[in-house]
Coordinates of C-alpha atoms in Angstrom, one line a residue:
Chain A
M127 CA 18.3 -40.4 40.2
K128 CA 21.3 -39.9 38.0
P129 CA 21.0 -36.9 35.7
I130 CA 21.3 -39.2 32.6
Y131 CA 18.1 -41.0 33.6
S132 CA 16.1 -37.8 33.9
I133 CA 17.4 -36.7 30.5
I134 CA 16.3 -40.0 29.0
I135 CA 12.9 -39.8 30.7
F136 CA 12.5 -36.2 29.6
L137 CA 13.4 -37.1 26.0
F138 CA 11.0 -40.0 26.1
I139 CA 8.1 -37.8 27.3
T140 CA 8.9 -35.2 24.7
C141 CA 8.8 -37.8 22.0
I142 CA 5.5 -39.4 22.9
S143 CA 3.7 -36.1 23.7
C144 CA 4.1 -34.8 20.2
A145 CA 2.8 -37.0 17.4
Q146 CA 5.3 -37.9 14.7
Q147 CA 4.4 -37.3 11.1
K148 CA 5.6 -38.7 7.9
E149 CA 6.3 -36.1 5.3
S150 CA 4.9 -36.1 1.8
S151 CA 6.5 -38.7 -0.5
V152 CA 7.6 -36.0 -2.9
E153 CA 9.1 -32.6 -2.0
A154 CA 7.9 -29.4 -3.7
L155 CA 10.7 -27.7 -5.5
T156 CA 11.2 -24.2 -6.9
P157 CA 11.4 -24.4 -10.7
E158 CA 14.8 -23.6 -12.1
D159 CA 13.5 -21.9 -15.2
L160 CA 9.9 -20.8 -15.5
N161 CA 8.8 -19.6 -18.9
Y162 CA 5.5 -18.3 -17.8
V163 CA 4.3 -15.2 -16.0
T164 CA 0.9 -14.0 -14.7
E165 CA -1.1 -11.2 -16.0
L166 CA -3.9 -9.5 -14.0
V167 CA -7.2 -9.9 -15.9
V168 CA -9.8 -8.9 -13.4
A169 CA -8.7 -6.5 -10.7
D170 CA -10.0 -5.7 -7.2
I171 CA -11.8 -8.7 -6.0
N172 CA -11.3 -9.4 -2.3
I173 CA -12.0 -13.2 -2.2
P174 CA -12.7 -14.6 -5.6
W175 CA -13.9 -18.2 -4.8
G176 CA -15.6 -19.6 -7.9
M177 CA -15.3 -18.8 -11.6
D178 CA -16.7 -20.1 -14.9
F179 CA -16.8 -19.1 -18.5
L180 CA -19.9 -18.2 -20.5
P181 CA -20.1 -19.2 -24.2
D182 CA -19.2 -15.6 -25.3
G183 CA -15.9 -15.9 -23.4
S184 CA -17.0 -13.6 -20.5
M185 CA -16.6 -14.7 -16.9
L186 CA -18.8 -15.2 -13.9
I187 CA -16.9 -14.8 -10.7
T188 CA -18.2 -15.3 -7.1
E189 CA -16.9 -13.1 -4.3
K190 CA -17.2 -14.7 -0.8
T191 CA -19.2 -11.9 0.8
G192 CA -22.0 -12.5 -1.6
K193 CA -21.3 -10.8 -4.9
L194 CA -21.7 -12.5 -8.3
I195 CA -19.6 -10.6 -10.8
H196 CA -20.1 -10.7 -14.6
F197 CA -16.8 -9.7 -16.3
K198 CA -17.2 -8.8 -19.9
N199 CA -15.1 -6.6 -22.2
G200 CA -13.1 -5.3 -19.3
I201 CA -16.1 -4.3 -17.3
K202 CA -17.4 -5.8 -14.1
T203 CA -21.1 -5.9 -13.5
D204 CA -22.8 -7.1 -10.3
I205 CA -25.5 -9.7 -11.0
V206 CA -28.7 -8.8 -9.0
G207 CA -30.9 -11.3 -7.2
V208 CA -28.2 -13.4 -5.7
P209 CA -29.6 -15.4 -2.8
E210 CA -28.9 -14.2 0.7
V211 CA -25.6 -15.6 1.9
Y212 CA -24.6 -16.5 5.5
V213 CA -21.1 -14.9 5.7
R214 CA -19.4 -16.5 8.6
G215 CA -15.9 -18.0 9.1
Q216 CA -15.1 -20.0 6.0
G217 CA -18.6 -19.7 4.6
G218 CA -20.2 -17.3 2.1
L219 CA -21.0 -17.3 -1.6
M220 CA -18.7 -20.0 -2.9
D221 CA -18.5 -22.0 -6.1
I222 CA -20.1 -21.5 -9.5
K223 CA -20.4 -24.0 -12.4
L224 CA -22.2 -23.9 -15.7
H225 CA -24.2 -26.9 -16.9
P226 CA -22.3 -28.9 -19.5
N227 CA -25.2 -28.1 -21.9
Y228 CA -25.4 -24.5 -20.9
T229 CA -26.0 -23.2 -24.4
E230 CA -29.2 -25.3 -24.5
N231 CA -30.6 -25.0 -21.0
G232 CA -28.9 -21.9 -19.4
W233 CA -28.5 -23.5 -16.0
I234 CA -25.9 -22.1 -13.6
Y235 CA -25.1 -23.9 -10.3
I236 CA -23.9 -22.1 -7.2
S237 CA -22.9 -23.2 -3.7
Y238 CA -23.3 -20.9 -0.7
A239 CA -23.7 -20.9 3.0
S240 CA -27.4 -20.5 3.8
T241 CA -29.5 -19.9 7.0
E242 CA -32.5 -21.8 5.6
G243 CA -33.8 -24.2 8.2
E244 CA -34.9 -24.1 11.8
E245 CA -31.7 -23.8 13.8
T246 CA -29.6 -20.6 14.0
G247 CA -26.4 -20.5 12.0
G248 CA -26.0 -21.9 8.5
N249 CA -24.9 -24.7 6.3
T250 CA -24.0 -25.3 2.7
A251 CA -26.7 -25.1 0.0
I252 CA -26.7 -25.8 -3.8
M253 CA -28.9 -23.8 -6.1
R254 CA -29.4 -23.7 -9.8
A255 CA -30.6 -20.6 -11.6
Q256 CA -30.5 -18.8 -14.9
L257 CA -29.2 -15.5 -16.1
K258 CA -31.7 -13.0 -17.5
G259 CA -29.8 -9.8 -18.4
N260 CA -28.0 -9.0 -15.2
A261 CA -30.4 -10.9 -12.9
L262 CA -30.3 -14.3 -11.5
V263 CA -33.8 -15.8 -12.1
N264 CA -35.6 -19.2 -11.9
Q265 CA -33.8 -20.0 -8.7
E266 CA -34.2 -23.6 -7.4
V267 CA -32.5 -24.8 -4.2
L268 CA -31.4 -28.3 -5.0
Y269 CA -29.8 -29.2 -1.7
K270 CA -29.4 -27.7 1.7
A271 CA -27.3 -29.5 4.3
N272 CA -28.6 -29.7 7.9
P273 CA -28.5 -28.9 10.7
N274 CA -27.3 -25.3 10.7
S275 CA -24.4 -24.4 12.9
K276 CA -22.7 -21.2 14.0
K277 CA -19.3 -22.8 13.6
G278 CA -17.0 -21.2 11.2
Q279 CA -15.4 -24.2 9.6
H280 CA -15.6 -26.5 6.7
F281 CA -18.3 -25.7 4.2
G282 CA -16.7 -27.5 1.3
S283 CA -18.4 -26.0 -1.8
R284 CA -16.9 -27.3 -5.0
I285 CA -19.2 -28.3 -7.9
V286 CA -18.4 -30.5 -10.9
F287 CA -20.3 -32.5 -13.5
D288 CA -19.5 -36.0 -14.8
D289 CA -19.9 -37.3 -18.4
D290 CA -23.5 -38.2 -17.7
N291 CA -24.4 -34.8 -16.4
H292 CA -24.7 -35.8 -12.7
I293 CA -23.7 -32.9 -10.4
Y294 CA -21.2 -33.7 -7.7
F295 CA -20.5 -31.3 -4.8
S296 CA -18.6 -31.2 -1.6
I297 CA -19.7 -30.3 1.9
G298 CA -17.2 -30.2 4.7
E299 CA -17.8 -31.6 8.2
R300 CA -18.6 -28.1 9.6
G301 CA -16.2 -28.5 12.5
E302 CA -17.9 -31.6 13.8
R303 CA -15.1 -34.1 13.2
D304 CA -16.4 -36.8 15.6
I305 CA -20.1 -36.6 14.6
N306 CA -20.6 -36.0 10.9
P307 CA -18.1 -37.5 8.5
Q308 CA -18.5 -41.2 9.4
D309 CA -22.3 -41.1 9.7
I310 CA -24.2 -41.4 6.5
T311 CA -27.5 -40.5 8.2
R312 CA -26.0 -37.0 8.7
D313 CA -25.0 -34.3 6.3
C314 CA -21.4 -32.9 6.1
G315 CA -18.1 -34.4 5.5
K316 CA -19.4 -35.9 2.2
I317 CA -19.3 -35.8 -1.5
Y318 CA -22.8 -35.7 -2.9
R319 CA -24.2 -36.7 -6.3
L320 CA -27.5 -35.5 -7.8
N321 CA -29.2 -35.5 -11.2
D322 CA -28.9 -32.0 -12.8
D323 CA -32.5 -31.2 -11.7
G324 CA -31.7 -32.0 -8.1
S325 CA -33.4 -35.4 -8.0
I326 CA -31.6 -38.4 -6.5
P327 CA -30.0 -40.8 -9.0
Q328 CA -31.5 -44.2 -8.5
D329 CA -28.1 -45.8 -8.6
N330 CA -26.7 -43.7 -5.8
P331 CA -24.9 -45.9 -3.3
F332 CA -27.1 -45.3 -0.2
V333 CA -30.6 -45.1 -1.8
N334 CA -31.6 -48.3 0.0
S335 CA -29.8 -47.6 3.3
E336 CA -32.2 -46.8 6.2
N337 CA -32.2 -43.1 7.3
A338 CA -29.2 -42.4 5.0
K339 CA -28.9 -39.1 3.2
K340 CA -29.6 -40.5 -0.2
A341 CA -27.6 -37.8 -2.0
I342 CA -24.3 -39.0 -0.5
Y343 CA -21.9 -40.5 -3.0
S344 CA -18.8 -40.9 -0.7
Y345 CA -18.0 -40.0 2.9
G346 CA -15.3 -39.7 5.5
H347 CA -14.2 -36.3 4.2
R348 CA -12.9 -33.3 6.1
N349 CA -13.1 -30.2 4.0
P350 CA -12.9 -30.7 0.2
Q351 CA -12.2 -27.5 -1.7
G352 CA -11.1 -29.1 -4.9
L353 CA -13.4 -31.2 -7.1
I354 CA -12.9 -31.8 -10.9
K355 CA -13.4 -34.2 -13.7
N356 CA -10.3 -35.9 -15.1
P357 CA -10.7 -35.0 -18.8
N358 CA -8.9 -38.2 -19.8
T359 CA -10.8 -40.7 -17.7
G360 CA -14.0 -39.0 -16.7
A361 CA -13.2 -39.9 -13.1
I362 CA -14.0 -37.3 -10.3
W363 CA -10.9 -36.1 -8.5
E364 CA -11.0 -34.4 -5.1
H365 CA -8.7 -32.8 -2.7
E366 CA -9.3 -31.8 0.9
H367 CA -7.8 -29.9 3.7
G368 CA -6.3 -31.9 6.5
P369 CA -5.7 -30.4 9.9
R370 CA -2.0 -29.9 10.6
G371 CA -0.7 -32.0 7.7
G372 CA -2.8 -34.6 6.0
D373 CA -4.3 -32.7 3.1
E374 CA -5.2 -35.3 0.5
I375 CA -5.9 -36.0 -3.1
N376 CA -8.5 -38.7 -3.7
I377 CA -10.2 -40.3 -6.7
I378 CA -13.9 -40.4 -5.7
Q379 CA -15.5 -43.8 -5.9
K380 CA -19.1 -44.6 -5.3
G381 CA -20.0 -45.4 -1.7
K382 CA -16.4 -45.4 -0.5
N383 CA -15.2 -44.2 2.9
Y384 CA -12.2 -41.9 2.8
G385 CA -11.5 -42.3 6.5
W386 CA -11.7 -38.9 8.2
P387 CA -11.1 -38.8 11.2
I388 CA -10.4 -42.5 11.8
I389 CA -7.4 -42.5 9.6
S390 CA -5.3 -39.5 8.7
Y391 CA -1.8 -38.3 8.0
G392 CA -2.5 -35.2 10.0
I393 CA -2.4 -34.2 13.6
N394 CA -4.2 -31.6 15.7
Y395 CA -3.3 -27.9 15.3
S396 CA -1.9 -28.1 18.8
G397 CA 0.5 -30.9 17.8
T398 CA -1.3 -33.7 19.7
S399 CA -2.7 -36.6 17.8
F400 CA -6.3 -37.7 17.4
T401 CA -5.6 -41.0 15.7
D402 CA -2.7 -43.4 15.7
I403 CA -3.5 -45.0 12.4
T404 CA -3.1 -43.9 8.8
E405 CA -4.6 -47.1 7.2
K406 CA -7.6 -49.2 7.9
E407 CA -9.5 -51.9 6.0
G408 CA -12.6 -50.5 4.4
M409 CA -11.2 -47.0 4.2
E410 CA -9.5 -45.5 1.1
Q411 CA -5.9 -44.4 1.0
P412 CA -5.3 -41.0 -0.6
L413 CA -3.6 -40.9 -4.0
F414 CA -1.3 -38.4 -2.4
Y415 CA -1.1 -36.6 0.9
W416 CA 0.6 -33.3 1.9
V417 CA 2.7 -33.1 5.1
P418 CA 3.1 -30.2 5.8
S419 CA -0.3 -28.9 4.7
I420 CA -0.4 -26.5 1.8
A421 CA -4.1 -25.7 2.4
P422 CA -5.3 -26.7 -1.1
S423 CA -8.1 -24.9 -2.8
G424 CA -9.1 -25.2 -6.5
M425 CA -7.7 -27.8 -8.9
A426 CA -7.3 -28.1 -12.6
F427 CA -6.0 -30.7 -15.1
V428 CA -4.0 -29.1 -17.8
N429 CA -4.7 -30.5 -21.3
S430 CA -4.4 -27.5 -23.5
D431 CA -1.7 -26.7 -26.1
Q432 CA -0.8 -23.4 -24.3
Y433 CA 1.5 -25.2 -21.9
P434 CA 3.2 -28.1 -23.8
N435 CA 5.4 -29.0 -20.8
W436 CA 2.5 -29.1 -18.4
K437 CA 0.2 -31.5 -20.3
N438 CA -1.8 -33.8 -18.0
N439 CA -0.3 -32.1 -14.9
L440 CA -2.5 -31.3 -12.0
M441 CA -2.6 -27.7 -10.7
V442 CA -3.6 -26.9 -7.1
G443 CA -3.8 -23.6 -5.4
S444 CA -2.1 -23.2 -2.0
L445 CA -3.7 -20.8 0.4
K446 CA -1.1 -21.2 3.1
F447 CA 2.1 -20.9 1.1
Q448 CA 0.7 -18.6 -1.5
Y449 CA 1.7 -20.4 -4.7
L450 CA 0.3 -22.6 -7.4
E451 CA 1.4 -26.2 -7.1
R452 CA 2.2 -28.2 -10.2
L453 CA 2.0 -32.0 -9.7
V454 CA 3.3 -34.4 -12.3
L455 CA 1.6 -37.7 -12.4
E456 CA 2.6 -41.1 -13.7
N457 CA 0.0 -43.9 -13.5
N458 CA -1.8 -41.9 -10.8
Q459 CA 1.3 -41.5 -8.7
V460 CA 2.7 -38.1 -8.0
T461 CA 6.3 -38.1 -9.2
K462 CA 7.2 -34.4 -9.1
R463 CA 5.9 -31.2 -7.4
E464 CA 6.7 -27.6 -8.2
K465 CA 6.0 -24.3 -6.6
L466 CA 4.9 -21.9 -9.3
F467 CA 4.7 -18.1 -8.7
E468 CA 5.8 -18.3 -5.1
G469 CA 4.5 -15.4 -3.0
I470 CA 1.7 -14.5 -5.4
G471 CA -1.0 -14.5 -2.7
R472 CA -3.5 -16.9 -1.4
V473 CA -4.5 -19.0 -4.5
R474 CA -8.2 -19.8 -4.0
N475 CA -8.9 -21.3 -7.4
V476 CA -7.4 -22.4 -10.6
K477 CA -9.2 -23.3 -13.9
Q478 CA -8.4 -23.9 -17.5
G479 CA -10.5 -21.6 -19.6
P480 CA -12.1 -22.5 -22.9
D481 CA -9.3 -20.6 -24.6
G482 CA -6.8 -23.1 -23.1
F483 CA -5.2 -20.6 -20.7
L484 CA -5.0 -21.2 -17.0
Y485 CA -6.7 -18.7 -14.7
L486 CA -6.0 -18.2 -11.1
A487 CA -8.2 -16.6 -8.5
V488 CA -6.0 -14.9 -5.9
E489 CA -7.3 -13.3 -2.7
G490 CA -6.9 -9.6 -2.3
M491 CA -6.2 -9.3 -6.0
G492 CA -8.6 -10.9 -8.5
I493 CA -8.2 -13.1 -11.6
L494 CA -4.9 -13.7 -13.2
K495 CA -4.0 -15.5 -16.5
I496 CA -0.9 -17.5 -17.0
I497 CA 0.9 -16.5 -20.2
A498 CA 4.2 -17.3 -21.9
K499 CA 7.1 -15.0 -21.0
K500 CA 7.8 -12.6 -23.8
Chain B
M830 CA -10.5 16.8 56.2
K831 CA -12.5 14.0 57.6
K832 CA -15.0 14.4 54.9
L833 CA -12.3 14.4 52.3
L834 CA -10.8 11.2 53.7
S835 CA -14.1 9.4 53.7
T836 CA -14.9 10.5 50.2
L837 CA -11.5 9.3 49.2
C838 CA -12.0 5.9 50.9
I839 CA -15.4 5.5 49.2
T840 CA -14.0 6.4 45.8
I841 CA -11.1 4.0 46.2
G842 CA -13.5 1.3 47.5
F843 CA -15.9 1.9 44.6
A844 CA -13.1 1.9 42.1
G845 CA -12.0 -1.4 43.6
I846 CA -15.5 -2.9 43.2
V847 CA -15.6 -1.6 39.6
N848 CA -12.2 -3.1 39.0
A849 CA -13.2 -6.4 40.4
Q850 CA -16.3 -6.5 38.3
Q851 CA -14.2 -5.6 35.2
T852 CA -11.7 -8.3 36.0
E853 CA -14.5 -10.8 36.4
A854 CA -16.1 -9.6 33.1
L855 CA -12.7 -9.8 31.4
K856 CA -12.2 -13.3 32.6
E857 CA -15.5 -14.4 31.3
S858 CA -14.9 -12.6 28.0
I859 CA -11.5 -14.3 27.6
K860 CA -13.1 -17.7 28.2
R861 CA -15.6 -17.1 25.5
G862 CA -12.9 -15.7 23.3
A863 CA -10.9 -18.8 23.5
E864 CA -13.7 -20.8 21.9
I865 CA -14.1 -18.2 19.1
Y866 CA -10.3 -18.4 18.6
S867 CA -10.2 -22.2 18.2
D868 CA -13.2 -22.0 15.8
F869 CA -12.2 -19.1 13.6
C870 CA -8.6 -18.2 14.0
V871 CA -6.4 -21.1 14.9
T872 CA -6.1 -22.5 11.4
C873 CA -3.9 -19.6 10.4
H874 CA -2.7 -18.0 13.6
Q875 CA -1.9 -21.4 15.2
P876 CA -2.6 -22.6 18.7
N877 CA -0.1 -20.5 20.5
G878 CA -0.6 -17.4 18.4
E879 CA 2.7 -17.9 16.8
G880 CA 1.4 -17.6 13.2
V881 CA 3.3 -19.0 10.2
P882 CA 6.6 -17.3 9.4
K883 CA 6.2 -14.8 6.5
V884 CA 2.6 -16.0 5.8
Y885 CA 0.4 -15.4 8.8
P886 CA 1.5 -12.8 11.3
P887 CA 2.0 -13.8 15.0
L888 CA -0.4 -12.6 17.7
S889 CA 1.8 -13.6 20.5
K890 CA 4.0 -10.7 21.7
S891 CA 2.8 -8.8 18.7
D892 CA 3.7 -5.2 18.6
F893 CA 1.0 -4.6 16.0
L894 CA -1.7 -5.8 18.4
K895 CA -0.3 -3.8 21.3
K896 CA 0.0 -0.5 19.4
N897 CA -3.1 -0.8 17.2
R898 CA -6.1 -1.6 19.3
E899 CA -8.6 0.0 17.0
K900 CA -7.0 -1.3 13.8
S901 CA -6.9 -4.8 15.3
I902 CA -10.6 -4.7 16.1
R903 CA -11.4 -3.3 12.6
A904 CA -9.3 -6.2 11.1
I905 CA -11.3 -8.8 12.9
K906 CA -14.6 -7.1 12.2
Y907 CA -14.2 -6.3 8.6
G908 CA -11.1 -8.2 7.4
L909 CA -7.7 -7.0 6.5
S910 CA -5.6 -6.9 3.4
G911 CA -2.4 -5.3 2.2
L912 CA 1.0 -4.8 3.7
I913 CA 1.5 -4.7 7.5
T914 CA 4.6 -5.0 9.6
V915 CA 4.5 -7.2 12.7
N916 CA 7.6 -7.4 15.0
G917 CA 9.7 -6.0 12.2
I918 CA 8.6 -8.6 9.6
K919 CA 6.4 -7.6 6.6
Y920 CA 3.2 -9.5 5.8
N921 CA 1.2 -9.0 2.7
S922 CA -1.7 -11.3 2.8
N923 CA -5.5 -11.3 3.1
M924 CA -7.8 -12.0 6.0
S925 CA -11.4 -12.3 5.2
P926 CA -14.2 -10.8 7.4
M927 CA -15.3 -13.6 9.7
G928 CA -18.9 -12.6 10.1
L929 CA -18.5 -12.4 13.9
S930 CA -21.0 -10.4 15.9
D931 CA -19.7 -7.4 17.9
D932 CA -19.7 -9.2 21.2
E933 CA -17.7 -12.1 19.6
V934 CA -15.1 -9.7 18.2
A935 CA -14.8 -8.2 21.7
D936 CA -14.4 -11.6 23.3
V937 CA -11.7 -12.8 20.8
M938 CA -9.9 -9.5 21.2
N939 CA -9.8 -9.9 24.9
Y940 CA -8.5 -13.4 24.5
I941 CA -5.7 -12.6 22.1
T942 CA -4.6 -9.5 23.9
N943 CA -4.3 -11.4 27.2
N944 CA -2.5 -14.5 26.1
W945 CA 0.9 -15.7 25.0
G946 CA 2.8 -12.9 26.6
N947 CA 0.3 -10.2 25.7
K948 CA -1.4 -8.1 28.4
N949 CA -4.3 -5.7 28.1
E950 CA -6.2 -4.8 31.3
K951 CA -8.6 -2.4 29.5
I952 CA -11.4 -4.7 28.5
V953 CA -12.7 -4.5 24.9
T954 CA -16.5 -4.2 25.0
E955 CA -19.2 -4.9 22.6
A956 CA -20.0 -1.1 22.6
E957 CA -16.4 -0.3 21.7
V958 CA -16.5 -2.7 18.8
A959 CA -19.9 -1.4 17.6
K960 CA -18.4 2.1 17.3
I961 CA -15.7 1.0 14.9
K962 CA -16.5 1.6 11.3
K963 CA -15.1 0.0 8.2
E964 CA -12.9 2.9 7.1
E965 CA -10.6 4.9 9.3

């Protein structure tokens, strides 16, 4: 055979053996002039995962290995009576969210990996409880995904409320890509919706489907670690980790299938592909996808007056590239992306506090506040 | 002299058996370690242990891994944060404790230290991992 043929054949094999990926539609840029800096507010927290603000302005912060920290007047206090947490792989004590009417009812919602159940291993649980002094009391487990697994992946965890006080939470597919996400009779790889007392809303999409998990609100998800309410529309926005490429932002709609792993803009970590298609009828397209992956965690809409130039922007933490991503949206289309505070560390969470400031949870560091440059 | 020779032969023979057993045990451990790796580590350290430049340090041909057996075990067992230098490049990130049992830590250590150009014939055992405490 002539050498040229072998080269052509070699090139052909090289091309088909590695899946081709289409990069994100908008590139992330480094800002030319950033008028903000970060200030360390709460120091020395190894993996701050969830945070929320009490009416007195103090903070509740979860640390992945199982600590719930109350930060008030510069002092950290450990809350006692936190449920036992299954710390393995990506699981542990995860998100925390106050009820929208917290001042009246005192309910606090947390997500954590739990061993409750028959099999060995663990899976994601949602609990509500109240604070009494420094103790977590009146604990009620509202949901526990089954079965347990010793796998380390994809616990999901994020909690949010809609305008009608339904609680939504995410549970990832627990490393069972081909079993869980597309099957509504199984837990994991889903966004769930419950009433605030844990009961199933009568208008949940699968209440009349045989054997379905009635708490499911949407399915076909991989590992959602961002879940928020759009303050302008009341809609629930989600983002999730893809594998190698294919992280997504989605607007969560009732009963919809978000496609994982049938459609995806991602490929296997090894570079091989698991699906050839990125679109399919009956499956939702993401509002935006990231190729390459940024490993998104935490998300916030900015609507405060502290950041006039960032109004209605979306902020997303990047674990992988260690920055805060600012996404500018026009008619639900991403038109601009910026990498803020590059090299700051693994940004696990971002929230807008009641004071209008943005707070970041950064691994190996703690909680930081974004303030104007002096 | 004869006695000495036979003792020597027995010793060598015995050492050979022990070595063969160790090799077999190491092989098995590496096999289990591969599964742990693809479950807990691959997301950051990548399929061929190459890591992500300036973000997640490489494990393949890693001088850190070669020179710091105990530190590496400790990192997998309890997590690692702060500045480290791997193959001349500085990394300042954070690895959370994975919640692996001691035998799983040993298996994954045997896998990563015998792959991608790394070589470690002295098997990491569950007992060795058990002895390693959080602080140096």
